[in-house]
Amino acid sequence: MFMPDKARLWQIRNAAQELRLAAGVVGQTMLPLNTIADFLQFRITLFQPQENNKEISGAIDYPQRIIHINSLDNVGRQRFTISHEFGHMLVHSEYQDEPGWVYDFRLPDVNHKKSIREQEADLFAAELLMPIELLREQLDINAGNLQAVANAFQVSMEALRYRLDFLNLELWSIKTTILKKFKPGQRPNDGII
């Protein structure tokens, strides 16, 4: 699983938090993505995929200020894709000068590795849709029932699992960094008063 360096993680996390704050949607579990799109002065439209574009999940048309989303995807996937596109806008602003559309394709199989840019946009989407504090709250409210948590955020189970796996990896990384500061054989509480 992708884990950016600490500085990049905080940059992505802060961009998601700042967007929630600026759009006036802090504390909302079921994020109103149209409100955020309006704030960014973009429209969200659904496209009916044809044979030549059925592998496209979403696309940004910067000149026309439109986010295009595959109409055949379920609502949870559409919401993640929209948030993913917001991530490209805010974290990868260098692509805003591209003429025409910037596409996001589905991966042909689970073994295909996404580019760093795509993984960062996925991380942004997870941070935006499921901020840590709201995720903890929903896990408590729903007594760990993951389907109920996914429903509360209106995301897919796949998106929720991605978020939880990432947070577990982040916690493991922090723990490993702390434990590396101790000498071999030394316990973390040795010498602590």
Coordinates of N, CA and C in Angstrom, one line a residue:
M1 N 0.8 -1.2 0.0 CA 0.0 0.0 0.0 C 0.9 1.2 0.0
F2 N 0.4 2.2 -0.7 CA 1.1 3.5 -0.8 C 1.2 4.3 0.5
M3 N 2.4 4.8 0.9 CA 2.5 5.6 2.0 C 3.5 6.7 1.6
P4 N 3.0 8.0 1.5 CA 3.8 9.1 1.1 C 4.7 9.4 2.3
D5 N 5.8 10.2 2.0 CA 6.6 10.7 3.2 C 5.7 11.6 4.0
K6 N 6.2 11.8 5.3 CA 5.4 12.6 6.2 C 4.9 14.0 5.7
A7 N 5.8 14.7 5.1 CA 5.5 16.0 4.6 C 4.4 16.0 3.5
R8 N 4.5 15.0 2.6 CA 3.5 14.9 1.6 C 2.2 14.5 2.1
L9 N 2.2 13.6 3.1 CA 1.0 13.1 3.7 C 0.2 14.3 4.4
W10 N 1.0 15.1 5.1 CA 0.4 16.3 5.8 C -0.1 17.3 4.8
Q11 N 0.6 17.4 3.7 CA 0.2 18.4 2.6 C -1.2 17.9 2.0
I12 N -1.3 16.6 1.7 CA -2.6 16.1 1.2 C -3.7 16.2 2.2
R13 N -3.4 15.7 3.5 CA -4.4 15.8 4.6 C -4.9 17.2 4.8
N14 N -3.9 18.1 4.8 CA -4.3 19.5 5.1 C -5.1 20.1 3.9
A15 N -4.8 19.7 2.7 CA -5.6 20.2 1.5 C -7.0 19.7 1.7
A16 N -7.2 18.5 2.1 CA -8.6 18.0 2.2 C -9.3 18.7 3.4
Q17 N -8.6 18.9 4.5 CA -9.3 19.6 5.6 C -9.6 21.1 5.3
E18 N -8.7 21.7 4.6 CA -8.9 23.1 4.2 C -10.0 23.2 3.2
L19 N -10.2 22.3 2.3 CA -11.3 22.3 1.4 C -12.6 22.1 2.1
R20 N -12.7 21.2 3.1 CA -13.9 21.1 3.9 C -14.3 22.4 4.6
L21 N -13.2 23.0 5.2 CA -13.4 24.2 5.9 C -13.9 25.4 5.0
A22 N -13.2 25.6 3.9 CA -13.5 26.7 3.0 C -14.9 26.5 2.3
A23 N -15.3 25.3 2.1 CA -16.6 25.0 1.4 C -17.7 25.0 2.5
G24 N -17.4 25.1 3.7 CA -18.4 25.2 4.8 C -19.0 23.8 5.1
V25 N -18.3 22.7 4.9 CA -18.9 21.4 5.2 C -18.2 20.6 6.3
V26 N -17.5 21.3 7.2 CA -16.8 20.7 8.3 C -17.8 20.0 9.1
G27 N -17.5 18.7 9.6 CA -18.3 18.0 10.5 C -19.5 17.2 9.8
Q28 N -19.6 17.3 8.5 CA -20.7 16.6 7.8 C -20.1 15.2 7.4
T29 N -20.9 14.2 7.8 CA -20.5 12.8 7.5 C -20.8 12.5 6.1
M30 N -22.0 12.8 5.6 CA -22.3 12.5 4.2 C -22.0 13.8 3.5
L31 N -20.8 13.9 2.9 CA -20.3 15.1 2.3 C -21.1 15.5 1.1
P32 N -21.6 16.8 1.1 CA -22.3 17.3 -0.1 C -21.3 17.7 -1.2
L33 N -21.1 16.8 -2.1 CA -20.0 17.0 -3.1 C -20.4 18.1 -4.1
N34 N -21.7 18.3 -4.3 CA -22.1 19.4 -5.2 C -21.8 20.7 -4.6
T35 N -21.9 20.8 -3.3 CA -21.5 22.1 -2.6 C -20.1 22.4 -2.8
I36 N -19.2 21.4 -2.7 CA -17.8 21.5 -2.9 C -17.5 21.9 -4.3
A37 N -18.1 21.2 -5.2 CA -18.0 21.5 -6.7 C -18.4 23.0 -6.9
D38 N -19.5 23.4 -6.4 CA -19.9 24.8 -6.5 C -18.9 25.8 -6.0
F39 N -18.3 25.4 -4.8 CA -17.3 26.3 -4.2 C -16.1 26.4 -5.2
L40 N -15.7 25.3 -5.8 CA -14.6 25.2 -6.7 C -14.9 25.8 -8.1
Q41 N -16.2 26.1 -8.3 CA -16.7 26.6 -9.5 C -16.6 25.6 -10.7
F42 N -17.0 24.4 -10.3 CA -17.0 23.3 -11.3 C -18.4 22.7 -11.2
R43 N -18.8 22.1 -12.3 CA -20.0 21.3 -12.4 C -19.7 19.8 -12.5
I44 N -20.6 19.0 -11.9 CA -20.4 17.6 -12.0 C -21.5 17.0 -13.0
T45 N -21.0 16.3 -13.9 CA -22.0 15.7 -14.9 C -21.7 14.2 -15.0
L46 N -22.7 13.4 -15.3 CA -22.6 12.0 -15.6 C -22.5 11.8 -17.1
F47 N -21.6 10.9 -17.5 CA -21.5 10.5 -18.9 C -21.9 9.1 -19.1
Q48 N -22.6 8.8 -20.1 CA -23.0 7.4 -20.5 C -21.8 6.8 -21.3
P49 N -21.1 5.9 -20.7 CA -19.9 5.3 -21.4 C -20.3 4.5 -22.6
Q50 N -19.5 4.6 -23.6 CA -19.6 3.8 -24.8 C -18.4 2.8 -24.9
E51 N -18.4 2.0 -25.9 CA -17.3 1.0 -26.0 C -15.9 1.6 -25.8
N52 N -15.7 2.8 -26.4 CA -14.4 3.4 -26.5 C -14.0 4.1 -25.2
N53 N -14.9 4.3 -24.2 CA -14.6 5.0 -23.0 C -15.1 4.4 -21.7
K54 N -15.5 3.1 -21.8 CA -16.1 2.4 -20.7 C -15.1 2.2 -19.5
E55 N -13.8 2.3 -19.8 CA -12.8 2.1 -18.7 C -12.5 3.5 -18.0
I56 N -13.2 4.5 -18.3 CA -13.0 5.8 -17.7 C -13.9 5.9 -16.5
S57 N -13.3 6.2 -15.3 CA -14.1 6.4 -14.1 C -14.5 7.9 -14.0
G58 N -13.6 8.8 -14.4 CA -13.9 10.2 -14.3 C -12.9 11.0 -15.1
A59 N -13.2 12.2 -15.4 CA -12.4 13.1 -16.1 C -12.6 14.5 -15.7
I60 N -11.6 15.3 -15.9 CA -11.8 16.8 -15.6 C -11.6 17.5 -16.9
D61 N -12.5 18.4 -17.2 CA -12.4 19.3 -18.3 C -12.2 20.6 -17.7
Y62 N -10.9 21.0 -17.6 CA -10.5 22.2 -17.0 C -11.0 23.5 -17.7
P63 N -10.9 23.5 -19.0 CA -11.4 24.7 -19.7 C -12.9 25.0 -19.5
Q64 N -13.7 23.9 -19.5 CA -15.1 24.1 -19.3 C -15.6 24.0 -17.9
R65 N -14.6 23.6 -17.0 CA -14.8 23.5 -15.5 C -15.9 22.5 -15.2
I66 N -15.7 21.3 -15.8 CA -16.7 20.2 -15.6 C -15.9 18.9 -15.1
I67 N -16.5 18.2 -14.2 CA -16.0 16.9 -13.8 C -17.0 15.9 -14.3
H68 N -16.5 15.0 -15.2 CA -17.3 14.0 -15.8 C -17.2 12.7 -15.0
I69 N -18.3 12.0 -14.7 CA -18.3 10.8 -13.9 C -19.1 9.7 -14.6
N70 N -18.5 8.5 -14.6 CA -19.2 7.4 -15.3 C -20.5 7.1 -14.7
S71 N -21.6 7.1 -15.5 CA -22.9 6.9 -14.9 C -23.2 5.5 -14.5
L72 N -22.4 4.5 -15.0 CA -22.6 3.1 -14.7 C -22.1 2.7 -13.4
D73 N -21.2 3.6 -12.8 CA -20.6 3.2 -11.5 C -21.7 3.4 -10.4
N74 N -21.5 2.7 -9.3 CA -22.5 2.8 -8.2 C -22.2 4.2 -7.5
V75 N -23.1 4.6 -6.7 CA -23.0 6.0 -6.0 C -21.7 6.1 -5.2
G76 N -21.4 5.0 -4.5 CA -20.2 5.1 -3.6 C -18.9 5.3 -4.5
R77 N -18.8 4.6 -5.6 CA -17.7 4.8 -6.5 C -17.7 6.2 -7.1
Q78 N -18.9 6.6 -7.5 CA -19.0 8.0 -8.1 C -18.5 9.0 -7.1
R79 N -18.9 8.9 -5.9 CA -18.5 9.9 -4.9 C -17.0 9.8 -4.6
F80 N -16.4 8.6 -4.6 CA -14.9 8.5 -4.5 C -14.2 9.2 -5.7
T81 N -14.7 8.9 -6.9 CA -14.1 9.4 -8.1 C -14.2 10.9 -8.1
I82 N -15.4 11.5 -7.7 CA -15.5 13.0 -7.7 C -14.5 13.5 -6.7
S83 N -14.3 12.9 -5.6 CA -13.4 13.4 -4.5 C -12.0 13.2 -5.0
H84 N -11.7 12.2 -5.8 CA -10.4 11.9 -6.4 C -10.1 13.0 -7.4
E85 N -11.1 13.4 -8.2 CA -10.8 14.5 -9.1 C -10.6 15.8 -8.4
F86 N -11.3 16.1 -7.3 CA -11.0 17.3 -6.5 C -9.5 17.2 -6.0
G87 N -9.0 16.0 -5.7 CA -7.6 15.9 -5.3 C -6.7 16.3 -6.4
H88 N -7.0 15.8 -7.6 CA -6.1 16.3 -8.7 C -6.1 17.8 -8.8
M89 N -7.3 18.4 -8.7 CA -7.3 19.9 -8.8 C -6.5 20.6 -7.8
L90 N -6.5 20.1 -6.5 CA -5.8 20.8 -5.4 C -4.4 20.3 -5.2
V91 N -4.1 19.1 -5.4 CA -2.8 18.5 -5.1 C -1.9 18.5 -6.4
H92 N -2.5 18.4 -7.5 CA -1.8 18.3 -8.8 C -2.2 19.5 -9.7
S93 N -2.1 20.6 -9.3 CA -2.5 21.8 -10.0 C -1.8 22.0 -11.3
E94 N -0.6 21.4 -11.5 CA 0.2 21.5 -12.7 C -0.6 21.0 -13.9
Y95 N -1.6 20.2 -13.7 CA -2.4 19.6 -14.8 C -3.5 20.5 -15.3
Q96 N -3.8 21.6 -14.6 CA -4.9 22.5 -14.9 C -4.6 23.2 -16.2
D97 N -3.4 23.3 -16.7 CA -3.1 24.0 -18.0 C -3.2 23.0 -19.2
E98 N -3.5 21.7 -18.9 CA -3.6 20.8 -20.0 C -4.8 21.1 -20.9
P99 N -4.7 21.1 -22.2 CA -5.9 21.3 -23.0 C -6.8 20.1 -23.0
G100 N -8.1 20.4 -23.0 CA -9.0 19.3 -23.0 C -9.2 18.6 -21.7
W101 N -9.6 17.4 -21.8 CA -9.9 16.6 -20.6 C -8.6 15.9 -20.0
V102 N -8.6 15.7 -18.7 CA -7.6 14.9 -18.0 C -8.4 13.7 -17.5
Y103 N -8.1 12.5 -18.0 CA -8.8 11.3 -17.7 C -8.3 10.5 -16.5
D104 N -9.2 9.7 -15.8 CA -8.8 8.7 -14.9 C -9.4 7.4 -15.3
F105 N -8.6 6.4 -15.6 CA -9.0 5.1 -16.0 C -9.1 4.1 -14.9
R106 N -10.0 3.2 -15.1 CA -10.1 2.0 -14.2 C -8.8 1.2 -14.4
L107 N -8.4 0.5 -13.4 CA -7.2 -0.4 -13.6 C -7.7 -1.7 -14.2
P108 N -6.9 -2.3 -15.1 CA -7.4 -3.6 -15.7 C -7.4 -4.7 -14.7
D109 N -6.6 -4.7 -13.7 CA -6.6 -5.8 -12.7 C -6.0 -5.3 -11.4
V110 N -6.2 -6.0 -10.3 CA -5.7 -5.6 -9.0 C -4.2 -5.6 -8.9
N111 N -3.5 -6.3 -9.8 CA -2.0 -6.4 -9.7 C -1.4 -5.2 -10.4
H112 N -2.1 -4.4 -11.1 CA -1.6 -3.2 -11.9 C -1.4 -2.1 -10.8
K113 N -0.2 -1.6 -10.8 CA 0.2 -0.5 -9.9 C -0.2 0.8 -10.4
K114 N -0.9 1.6 -9.5 CA -1.2 3.0 -9.9 C 0.0 3.9 -9.8
S115 N 0.0 4.9 -10.5 CA 1.1 5.9 -10.4 C 1.0 6.6 -9.1
I116 N 2.0 7.3 -8.6 CA 2.1 8.0 -7.4 C 1.0 9.1 -7.4
R117 N 0.9 9.8 -8.6 CA -0.1 10.8 -8.8 C -1.6 10.3 -8.5
E118 N -1.9 9.1 -9.0 CA -3.2 8.5 -8.8 C -3.4 8.1 -7.4
Q119 N -2.3 7.5 -6.7 CA -2.4 7.1 -5.3 C -2.6 8.3 -4.4
E120 N -2.0 9.4 -4.8 CA -2.1 10.7 -4.0 C -3.6 11.2 -4.1
A121 N -4.1 11.1 -5.3 CA -5.5 11.5 -5.5 C -6.5 10.6 -4.7
D122 N -6.2 9.3 -4.7 CA -7.0 8.4 -3.9 C -6.9 8.7 -2.4
L123 N -5.7 9.0 -1.9 CA -5.5 9.4 -0.5 C -6.3 10.7 -0.2
F124 N -6.2 11.7 -1.1 CA -7.0 12.9 -0.9 C -8.5 12.6 -0.8
A125 N -9.0 11.7 -1.7 CA -10.4 11.4 -1.7 C -10.8 10.8 -0.3
A126 N -10.0 9.8 0.2 CA -10.3 9.2 1.4 C -10.2 10.2 2.6
E127 N -9.2 11.1 2.6 CA -9.1 12.1 3.6 C -10.3 13.0 3.6
L128 N -10.8 13.4 2.4 CA -11.9 14.3 2.2 C -13.2 13.7 2.7
L129 N -13.5 12.5 2.2 CA -14.7 11.8 2.4 C -14.8 11.2 3.9
M130 N -13.7 10.8 4.4 CA -13.7 10.1 5.7 C -12.6 10.7 6.6
P131 N -12.7 11.9 7.1 CA -11.7 12.5 8.0 C -11.6 11.6 9.3
I132 N -10.4 11.5 9.8 CA -10.2 10.7 11.0 C -11.2 10.8 12.1
E133 N -11.4 12.1 12.5 CA -12.3 12.3 13.6 C -13.7 11.8 13.4
L134 N -14.2 12.0 12.2 CA -15.6 11.6 11.8 C -15.6 10.0 11.7
L135 N -14.5 9.5 11.2 CA -14.5 8.0 11.0 C -14.5 7.4 12.4
R136 N -13.7 7.9 13.3 CA -13.7 7.3 14.7 C -15.1 7.4 15.3
E137 N -15.8 8.6 15.1 CA -17.1 8.8 15.6 C -18.1 7.7 15.0
Q138 N -18.0 7.5 13.7 CA -19.0 6.6 13.1 C -18.6 5.1 13.5
L139 N -17.4 4.8 13.7 CA -17.0 3.5 14.1 C -17.6 3.2 15.5
D140 N -17.6 4.2 16.4 CA -18.2 4.1 17.7 C -19.7 4.0 17.6
I141 N -20.3 5.0 16.9 CA -21.8 5.0 16.8 C -22.3 3.7 16.3
N142 N -21.6 3.1 15.3 CA -22.1 1.9 14.6 C -21.5 0.6 15.2
A143 N -20.8 0.7 16.3 CA -20.2 -0.4 17.0 C -19.4 -1.3 16.1
G144 N -18.6 -0.6 15.2 CA -17.7 -1.3 14.3 C -18.4 -2.0 13.1
N145 N -19.7 -1.8 12.9 CA -20.3 -2.4 11.8 C -19.9 -1.6 10.5
L146 N -19.0 -2.2 9.8 CA -18.4 -1.5 8.7 C -19.3 -1.1 7.6
Q147 N -20.3 -1.9 7.3 CA -21.3 -1.6 6.3 C -22.1 -0.3 6.7
A148 N -22.5 -0.3 8.0 CA -23.2 0.9 8.5 C -22.3 2.2 8.4
V149 N -21.0 2.0 8.7 CA -20.1 3.1 8.5 C -20.0 3.6 7.1
A150 N -19.8 2.6 6.2 CA -19.8 3.0 4.7 C -21.0 3.7 4.3
N151 N -22.2 3.2 4.8 CA -23.4 3.9 4.4 C -23.5 5.3 5.0
A152 N -23.0 5.5 6.2 CA -23.0 6.8 6.8 C -22.2 7.8 6.0
F153 N -21.1 7.4 5.4 CA -20.3 8.3 4.6 C -20.7 8.2 3.1
Q154 N -21.6 7.3 2.8 CA -22.1 7.0 1.4 C -20.9 6.7 0.5
V155 N -20.1 5.8 1.0 CA -18.9 5.3 0.2 C -19.0 3.8 0.1
S156 N -18.2 3.2 -0.8 CA -18.2 1.8 -1.0 C -17.4 1.1 0.1
M157 N -17.7 -0.1 0.3 CA -16.9 -0.9 1.3 C -15.4 -0.9 0.9
E158 N -15.2 -0.9 -0.4 CA -13.8 -0.9 -0.9 C -13.1 0.4 -0.4
A159 N -13.8 1.5 -0.5 CA -13.2 2.8 -0.1 C -13.0 2.9 1.4
L160 N -13.9 2.3 2.1 CA -13.8 2.3 3.6 C -12.6 1.4 4.0
R161 N -12.5 0.2 3.4 CA -11.4 -0.7 3.7 C -10.0 0.0 3.3
Y162 N -10.0 0.7 2.2 CA -8.8 1.4 1.8 C -8.4 2.4 2.9
R163 N -9.4 3.2 3.4 CA -9.1 4.2 4.4 C -8.6 3.5 5.7
L164 N -9.3 2.5 6.1 CA -8.9 1.8 7.4 C -7.5 1.2 7.2
D165 N -7.2 0.5 6.1 CA -5.9 -0.1 5.8 C -4.8 1.0 5.8
F166 N -5.1 2.2 5.2 CA -4.1 3.2 5.2 C -3.8 3.7 6.6
L167 N -4.9 3.9 7.4 CA -4.7 4.4 8.8 C -3.9 3.4 9.6
N168 N -4.2 2.1 9.4 CA -3.4 1.1 10.1 C -1.9 1.1 9.7
L169 N -1.7 1.3 8.4 CA -0.3 1.4 7.9 C 0.4 2.6 8.5
E170 N -0.3 3.7 8.5 CA 0.2 5.0 9.1 C 0.6 4.8 10.6
L171 N -0.3 4.2 11.3 CA 0.0 3.9 12.8 C 1.2 3.0 12.9
W172 N 1.2 1.9 12.1 CA 2.4 1.0 12.2 C 3.7 1.8 11.9
S173 N 3.7 2.6 10.9 CA 4.8 3.4 10.5 C 5.3 4.3 11.7
I174 N 4.3 5.0 12.3 CA 4.7 5.8 13.5 C 5.3 5.0 14.6
K175 N 4.6 3.9 14.9 CA 5.1 3.0 16.0 C 6.5 2.5 15.7
T176 N 6.8 2.1 14.4 CA 8.1 1.6 14.0 C 9.1 2.7 14.2
T177 N 8.8 3.9 13.8 CA 9.7 5.0 13.9 C 10.1 5.3 15.4
I178 N 9.1 5.2 16.3 CA 9.3 5.4 17.7 C 10.2 4.3 18.3
L179 N 9.9 3.1 17.9 CA 10.6 1.9 18.5 C 12.1 1.9 18.0
K180 N 12.4 2.4 16.8 CA 13.7 2.4 16.3 C 14.6 3.4 17.1
K181 N 14.1 4.2 17.9 CA 14.9 5.2 18.7 C 15.4 4.5 19.9
F182 N 15.0 3.3 20.2 CA 15.5 2.6 21.4 C 16.6 1.6 21.0
K183 N 17.5 1.4 21.9 CA 18.6 0.4 21.7 C 18.0 -1.0 21.7
P184 N 18.7 -1.9 20.9 CA 18.2 -3.3 20.9 C 18.2 -3.9 22.3
G185 N 17.0 -4.5 22.6 CA 16.8 -5.1 23.9 C 16.2 -4.1 24.9
Q186 N 16.3 -2.9 24.7 CA 15.7 -1.9 25.6 C 14.2 -1.8 25.4
R187 N 13.5 -1.8 26.5 CA 12.1 -1.7 26.4 C 11.7 -0.2 26.4
P188 N 10.6 0.1 25.7 CA 10.2 1.5 25.6 C 10.0 2.2 27.0
N189 N 9.7 1.5 28.1 CA 9.5 2.2 29.3 C 10.7 2.2 30.2
D190 N 11.8 1.6 29.8 CA 13.1 1.6 30.6 C 13.5 3.0 30.7
G191 N 13.8 3.4 31.9 CA 14.4 4.7 32.2 C 13.3 5.8 32.2
I192 N 12.0 5.5 32.1 CA 11.0 6.5 32.2 C 10.5 6.5 33.6
I193 N 10.4 7.7 34.2 CA 10.0 7.8 35.6 C 8.5 7.8 35.7

